GROMACS .gro file of N, CA and C in nm:
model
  336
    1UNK      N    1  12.761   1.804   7.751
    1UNK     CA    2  12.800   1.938   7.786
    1UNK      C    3  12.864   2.004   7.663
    2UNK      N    4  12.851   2.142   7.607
    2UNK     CA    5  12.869   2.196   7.521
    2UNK      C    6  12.975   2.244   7.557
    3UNK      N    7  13.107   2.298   7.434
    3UNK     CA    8  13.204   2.385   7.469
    3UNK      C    9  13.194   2.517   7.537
    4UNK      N   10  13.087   2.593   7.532
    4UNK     CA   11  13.046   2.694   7.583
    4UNK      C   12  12.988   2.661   7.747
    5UNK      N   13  12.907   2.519   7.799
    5UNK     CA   14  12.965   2.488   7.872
    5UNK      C   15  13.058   2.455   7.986
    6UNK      N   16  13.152   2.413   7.892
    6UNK     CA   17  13.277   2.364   7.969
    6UNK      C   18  13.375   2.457   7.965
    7UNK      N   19  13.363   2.557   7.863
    7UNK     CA   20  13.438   2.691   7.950
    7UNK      C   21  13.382   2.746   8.027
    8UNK      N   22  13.263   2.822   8.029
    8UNK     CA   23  13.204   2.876   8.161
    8UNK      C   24  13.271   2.771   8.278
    9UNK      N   25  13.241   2.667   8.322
    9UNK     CA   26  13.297   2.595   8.386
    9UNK      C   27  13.433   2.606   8.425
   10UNK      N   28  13.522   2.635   8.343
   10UNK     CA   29  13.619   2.598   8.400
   10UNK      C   30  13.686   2.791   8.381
   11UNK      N   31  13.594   2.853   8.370
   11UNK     CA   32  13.616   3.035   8.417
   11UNK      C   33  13.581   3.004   8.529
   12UNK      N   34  13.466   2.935   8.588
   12UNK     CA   35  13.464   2.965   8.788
   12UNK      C   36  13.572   2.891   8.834
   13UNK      N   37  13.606   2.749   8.746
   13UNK     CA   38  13.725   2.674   8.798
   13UNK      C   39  13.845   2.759   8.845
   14UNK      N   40  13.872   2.867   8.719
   14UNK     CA   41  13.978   2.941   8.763
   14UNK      C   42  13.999   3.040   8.855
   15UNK      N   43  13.822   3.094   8.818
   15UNK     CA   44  13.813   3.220   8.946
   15UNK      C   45  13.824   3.193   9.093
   16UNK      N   46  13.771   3.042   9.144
   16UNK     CA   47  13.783   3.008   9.259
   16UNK      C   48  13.997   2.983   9.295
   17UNK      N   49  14.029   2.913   9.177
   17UNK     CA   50  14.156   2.916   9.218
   17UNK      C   51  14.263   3.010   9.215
   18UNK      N   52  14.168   3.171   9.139
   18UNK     CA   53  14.265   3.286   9.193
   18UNK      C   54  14.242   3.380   9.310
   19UNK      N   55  14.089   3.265   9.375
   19UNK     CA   56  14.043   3.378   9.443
   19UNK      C   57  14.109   3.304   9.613
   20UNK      N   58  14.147   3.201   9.539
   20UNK     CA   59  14.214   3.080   9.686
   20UNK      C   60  14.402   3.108   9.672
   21UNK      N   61  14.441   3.136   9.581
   21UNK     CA   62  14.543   3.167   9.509
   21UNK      C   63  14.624   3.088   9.480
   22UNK      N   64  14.554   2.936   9.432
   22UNK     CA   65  14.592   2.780   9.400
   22UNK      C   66  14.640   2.803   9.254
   23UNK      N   67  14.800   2.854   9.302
   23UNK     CA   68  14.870   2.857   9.134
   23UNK      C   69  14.913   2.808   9.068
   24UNK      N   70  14.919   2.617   9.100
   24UNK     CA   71  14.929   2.533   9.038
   24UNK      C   72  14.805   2.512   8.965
   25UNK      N   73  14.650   2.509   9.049
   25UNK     CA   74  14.554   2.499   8.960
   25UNK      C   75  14.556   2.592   8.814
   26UNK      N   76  14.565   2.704   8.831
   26UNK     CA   77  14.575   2.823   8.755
   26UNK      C   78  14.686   2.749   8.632
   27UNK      N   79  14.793   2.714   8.665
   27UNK     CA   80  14.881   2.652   8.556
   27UNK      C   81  14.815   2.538   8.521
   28UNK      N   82  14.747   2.434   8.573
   28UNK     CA   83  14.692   2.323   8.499
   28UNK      C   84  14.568   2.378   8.408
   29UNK      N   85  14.482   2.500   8.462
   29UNK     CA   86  14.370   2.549   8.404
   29UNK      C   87  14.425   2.597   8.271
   30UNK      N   88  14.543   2.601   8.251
   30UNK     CA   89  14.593   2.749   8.104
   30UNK      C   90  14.611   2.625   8.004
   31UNK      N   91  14.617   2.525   8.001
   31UNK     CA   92  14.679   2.419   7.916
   31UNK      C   93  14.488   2.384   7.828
   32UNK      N   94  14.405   2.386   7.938
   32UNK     CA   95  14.259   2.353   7.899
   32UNK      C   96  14.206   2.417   7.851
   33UNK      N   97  14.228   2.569   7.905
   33UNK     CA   98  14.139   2.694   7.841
   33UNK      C   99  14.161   2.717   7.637
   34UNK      N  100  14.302   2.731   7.693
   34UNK     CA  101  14.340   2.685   7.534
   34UNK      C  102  14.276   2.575   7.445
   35UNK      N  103  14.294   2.462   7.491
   35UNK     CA  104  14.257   2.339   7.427
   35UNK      C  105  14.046   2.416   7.389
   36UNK      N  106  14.024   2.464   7.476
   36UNK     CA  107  13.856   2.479   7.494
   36UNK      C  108  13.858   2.603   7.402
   37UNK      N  109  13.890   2.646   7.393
   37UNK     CA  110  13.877   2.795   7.301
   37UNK      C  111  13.929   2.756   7.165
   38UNK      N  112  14.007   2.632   7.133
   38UNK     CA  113  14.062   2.643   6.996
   38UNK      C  114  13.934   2.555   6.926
   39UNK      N  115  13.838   2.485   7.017
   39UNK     CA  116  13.716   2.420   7.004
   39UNK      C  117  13.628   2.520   6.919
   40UNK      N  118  13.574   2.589   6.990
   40UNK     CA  119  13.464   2.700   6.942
   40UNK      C  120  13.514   2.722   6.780
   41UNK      N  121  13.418   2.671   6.729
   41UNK     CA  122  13.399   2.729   6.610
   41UNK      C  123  13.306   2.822   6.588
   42UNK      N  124  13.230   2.894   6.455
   42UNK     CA  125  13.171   3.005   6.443
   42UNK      C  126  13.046   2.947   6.536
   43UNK      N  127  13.017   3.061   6.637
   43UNK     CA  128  12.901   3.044   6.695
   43UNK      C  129  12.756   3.061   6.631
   44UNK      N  130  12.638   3.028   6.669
   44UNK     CA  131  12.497   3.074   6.626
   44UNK      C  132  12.465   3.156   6.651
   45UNK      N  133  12.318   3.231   6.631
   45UNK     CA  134  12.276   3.310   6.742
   45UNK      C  135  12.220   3.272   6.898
   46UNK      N  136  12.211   3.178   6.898
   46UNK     CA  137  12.173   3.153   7.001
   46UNK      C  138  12.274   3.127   7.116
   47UNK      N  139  12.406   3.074   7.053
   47UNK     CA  140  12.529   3.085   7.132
   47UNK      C  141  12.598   3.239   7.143
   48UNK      N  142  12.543   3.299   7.100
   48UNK     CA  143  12.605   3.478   7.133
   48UNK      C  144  12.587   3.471   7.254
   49UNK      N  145  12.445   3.505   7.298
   49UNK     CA  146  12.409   3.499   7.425
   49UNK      C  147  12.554   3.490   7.526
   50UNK      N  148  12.518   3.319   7.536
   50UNK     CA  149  12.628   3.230   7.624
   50UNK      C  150  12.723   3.288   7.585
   51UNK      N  151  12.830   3.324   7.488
   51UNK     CA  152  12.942   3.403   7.491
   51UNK      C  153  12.957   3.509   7.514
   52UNK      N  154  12.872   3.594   7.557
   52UNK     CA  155  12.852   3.738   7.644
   52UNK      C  156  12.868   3.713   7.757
   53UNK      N  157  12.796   3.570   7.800
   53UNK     CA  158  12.840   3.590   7.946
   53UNK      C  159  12.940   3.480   7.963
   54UNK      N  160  13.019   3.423   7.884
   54UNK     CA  161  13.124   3.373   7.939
   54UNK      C  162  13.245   3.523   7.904
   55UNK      N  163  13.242   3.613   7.803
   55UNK     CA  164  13.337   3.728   7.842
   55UNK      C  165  13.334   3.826   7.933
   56UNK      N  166  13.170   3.826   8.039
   56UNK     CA  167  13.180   3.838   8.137
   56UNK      C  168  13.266   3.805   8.233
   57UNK      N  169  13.272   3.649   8.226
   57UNK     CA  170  13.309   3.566   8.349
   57UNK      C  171  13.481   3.621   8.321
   58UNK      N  172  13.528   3.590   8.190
   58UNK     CA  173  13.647   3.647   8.149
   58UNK      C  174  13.728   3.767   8.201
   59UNK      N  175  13.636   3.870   8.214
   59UNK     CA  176  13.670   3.994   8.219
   59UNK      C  177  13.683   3.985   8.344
   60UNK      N  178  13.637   3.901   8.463
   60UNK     CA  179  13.618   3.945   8.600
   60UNK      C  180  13.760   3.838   8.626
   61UNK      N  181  13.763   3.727   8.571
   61UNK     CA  182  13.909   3.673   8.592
   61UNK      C  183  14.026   3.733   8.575
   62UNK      N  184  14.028   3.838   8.480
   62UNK     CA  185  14.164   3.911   8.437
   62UNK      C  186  14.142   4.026   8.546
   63UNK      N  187  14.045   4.077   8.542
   63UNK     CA  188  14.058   4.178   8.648
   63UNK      C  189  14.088   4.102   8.816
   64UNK      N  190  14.065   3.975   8.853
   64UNK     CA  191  14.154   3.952   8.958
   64UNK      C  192  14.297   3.897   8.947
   65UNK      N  193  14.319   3.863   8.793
   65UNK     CA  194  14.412   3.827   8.809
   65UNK      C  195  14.543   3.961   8.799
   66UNK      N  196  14.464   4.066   8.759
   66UNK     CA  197  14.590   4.201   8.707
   66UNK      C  198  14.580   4.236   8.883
   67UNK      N  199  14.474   4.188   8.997
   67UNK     CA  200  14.485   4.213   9.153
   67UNK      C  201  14.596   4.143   9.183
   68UNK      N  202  14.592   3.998   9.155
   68UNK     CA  203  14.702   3.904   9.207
   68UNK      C  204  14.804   3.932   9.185
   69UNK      N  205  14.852   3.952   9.047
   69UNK     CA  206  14.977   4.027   8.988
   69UNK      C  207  15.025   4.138   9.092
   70UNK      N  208  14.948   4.204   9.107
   70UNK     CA  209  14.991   4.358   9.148
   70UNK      C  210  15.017   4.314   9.316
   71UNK      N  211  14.930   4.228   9.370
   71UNK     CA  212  14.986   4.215   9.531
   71UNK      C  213  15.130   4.116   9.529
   72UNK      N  214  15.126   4.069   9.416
   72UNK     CA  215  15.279   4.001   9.384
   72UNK      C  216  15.426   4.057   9.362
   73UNK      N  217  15.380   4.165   9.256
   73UNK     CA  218  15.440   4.230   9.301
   73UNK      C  219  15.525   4.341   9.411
   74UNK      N  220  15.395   4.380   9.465
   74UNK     CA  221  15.400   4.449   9.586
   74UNK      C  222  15.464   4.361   9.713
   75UNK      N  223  15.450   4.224   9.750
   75UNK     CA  224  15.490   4.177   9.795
   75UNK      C  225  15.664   4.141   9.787
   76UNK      N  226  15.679   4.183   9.632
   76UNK     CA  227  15.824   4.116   9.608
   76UNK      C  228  15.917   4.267   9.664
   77UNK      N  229  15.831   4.355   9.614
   77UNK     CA  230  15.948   4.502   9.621
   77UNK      C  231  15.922   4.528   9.788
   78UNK      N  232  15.815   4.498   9.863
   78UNK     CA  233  15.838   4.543  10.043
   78UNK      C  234  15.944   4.379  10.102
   79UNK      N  235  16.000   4.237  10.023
   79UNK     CA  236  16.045   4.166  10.054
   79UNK      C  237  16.241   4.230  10.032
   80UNK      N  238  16.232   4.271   9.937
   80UNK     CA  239  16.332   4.367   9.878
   80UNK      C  240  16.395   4.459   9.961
   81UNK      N  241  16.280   4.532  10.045
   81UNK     CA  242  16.315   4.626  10.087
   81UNK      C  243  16.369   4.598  10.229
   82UNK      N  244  16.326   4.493  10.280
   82UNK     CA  245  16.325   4.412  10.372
   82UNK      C  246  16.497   4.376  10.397
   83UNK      N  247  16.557   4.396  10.263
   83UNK     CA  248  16.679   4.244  10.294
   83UNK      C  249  16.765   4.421  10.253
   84UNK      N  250  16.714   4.518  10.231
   84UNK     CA  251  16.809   4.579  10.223
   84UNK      C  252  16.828   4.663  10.361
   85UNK      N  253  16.964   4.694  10.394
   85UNK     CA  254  17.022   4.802  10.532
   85UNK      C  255  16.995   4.905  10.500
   86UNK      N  256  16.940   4.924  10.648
   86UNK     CA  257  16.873   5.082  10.687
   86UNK      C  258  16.965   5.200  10.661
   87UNK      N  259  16.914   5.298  10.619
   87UNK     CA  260  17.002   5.382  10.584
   87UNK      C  261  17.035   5.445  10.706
   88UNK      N  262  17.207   5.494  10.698
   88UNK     CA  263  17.298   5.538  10.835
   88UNK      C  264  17.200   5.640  10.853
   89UNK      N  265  17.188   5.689  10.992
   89UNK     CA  266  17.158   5.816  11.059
   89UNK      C  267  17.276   5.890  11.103
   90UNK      N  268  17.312   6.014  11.075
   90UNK     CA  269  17.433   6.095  11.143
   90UNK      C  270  17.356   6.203  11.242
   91UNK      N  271  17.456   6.165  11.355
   91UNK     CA  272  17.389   6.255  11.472
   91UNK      C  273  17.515   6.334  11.561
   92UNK      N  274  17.482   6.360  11.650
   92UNK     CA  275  17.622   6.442  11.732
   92UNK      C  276  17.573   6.349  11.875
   93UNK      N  277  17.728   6.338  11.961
   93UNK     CA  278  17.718   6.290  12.030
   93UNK      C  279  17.698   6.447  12.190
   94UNK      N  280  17.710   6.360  12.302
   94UNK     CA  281  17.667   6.460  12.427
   94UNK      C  282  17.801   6.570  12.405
   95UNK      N  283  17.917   6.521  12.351
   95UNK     CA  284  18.030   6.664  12.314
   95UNK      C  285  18.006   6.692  12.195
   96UNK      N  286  17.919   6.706  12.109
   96UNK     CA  287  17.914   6.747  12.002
   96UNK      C  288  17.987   6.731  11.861
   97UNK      N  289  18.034   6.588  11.875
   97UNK     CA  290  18.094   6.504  11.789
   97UNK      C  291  18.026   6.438  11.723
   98UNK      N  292  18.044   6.466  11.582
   98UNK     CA  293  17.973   6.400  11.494
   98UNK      C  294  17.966   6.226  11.461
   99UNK      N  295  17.838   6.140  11.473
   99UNK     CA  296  17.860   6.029  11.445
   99UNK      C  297  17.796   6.004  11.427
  100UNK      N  298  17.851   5.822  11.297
  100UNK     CA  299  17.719   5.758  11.231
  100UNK      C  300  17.636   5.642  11.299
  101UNK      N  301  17.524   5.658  11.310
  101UNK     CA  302  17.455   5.539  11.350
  101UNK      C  303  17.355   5.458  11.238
  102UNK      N  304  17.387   5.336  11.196
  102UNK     CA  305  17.343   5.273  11.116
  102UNK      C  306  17.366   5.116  11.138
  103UNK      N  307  17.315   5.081  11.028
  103UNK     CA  308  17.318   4.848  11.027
  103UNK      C  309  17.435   4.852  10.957
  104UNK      N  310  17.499   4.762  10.967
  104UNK     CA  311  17.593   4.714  10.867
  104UNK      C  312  17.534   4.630  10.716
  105UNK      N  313  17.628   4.664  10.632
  105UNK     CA  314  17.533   4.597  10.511
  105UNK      C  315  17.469   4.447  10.475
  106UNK      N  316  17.534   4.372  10.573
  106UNK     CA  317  17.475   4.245  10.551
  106UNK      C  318  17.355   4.216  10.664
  107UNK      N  319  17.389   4.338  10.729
  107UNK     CA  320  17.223   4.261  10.843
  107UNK      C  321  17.096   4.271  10.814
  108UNK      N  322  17.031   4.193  10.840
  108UNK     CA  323  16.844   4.187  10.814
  108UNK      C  324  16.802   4.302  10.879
  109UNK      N  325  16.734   4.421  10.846
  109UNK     CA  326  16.660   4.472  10.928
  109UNK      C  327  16.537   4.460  10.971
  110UNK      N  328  16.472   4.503  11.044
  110UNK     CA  329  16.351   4.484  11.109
  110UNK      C  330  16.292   4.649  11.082
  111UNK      N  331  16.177   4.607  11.044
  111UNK     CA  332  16.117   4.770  11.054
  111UNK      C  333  15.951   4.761  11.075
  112UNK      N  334  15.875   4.825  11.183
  112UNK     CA  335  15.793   4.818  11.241
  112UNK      C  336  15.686   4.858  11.087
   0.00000   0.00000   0.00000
């Protein structure tokens, strides 16, 4: 098996494990990719080819991985938002007395 090869190979290796979101695989995959890329020396012409479409395969990994990122994030700031108290509501009561209704700051809220 050629280095060109065994990276293609291990670009679906990774794509399947960002597409499963196995992020230990993903950390064992970054230690190899390296090791496999410091391999490649000057290619032929005939290896262009194959390296067009392994920066294919490339390009479609970063583009799920800038997806994963971004639902990671998104996940962290609605977890955030989660642990923070609802903001008070001020209302009037049936005599027309003003009052606050709100969580106290340490409670979990719930929000539909």
């Amino acid at each position: 098996m050629t280095s060109i090869d065994m990276i293609a190979d291990l670009l679906e290796r990774e794509y399947q494990a960002l597409r499963h979101s196995d992020f230990a695989a993903l950390r064992a995959l970054t230690d190899e990719k390296e090791q496999l890329v410091a391999r490649l020396q000057r290619p032929s012409e005939a290896d262009r080819e194959a390296l067009d479409g392994l920066r294919s395969k490339a390009r479609r990994n970063d583009r799920l991985l800038a997806a994963v990122e971004k639902g990671l994030e998104s996940a962290r700031v609605s977890l955030k938002r989660l642990r923070e108290p609802a903001a008070a509501l001020d209302t009037y009561t049936q005599r027309g007395e003003r009052t606050r209704i709100g969580a106290t700051p340490s409670a979990l809220t719930r929000r539909a």
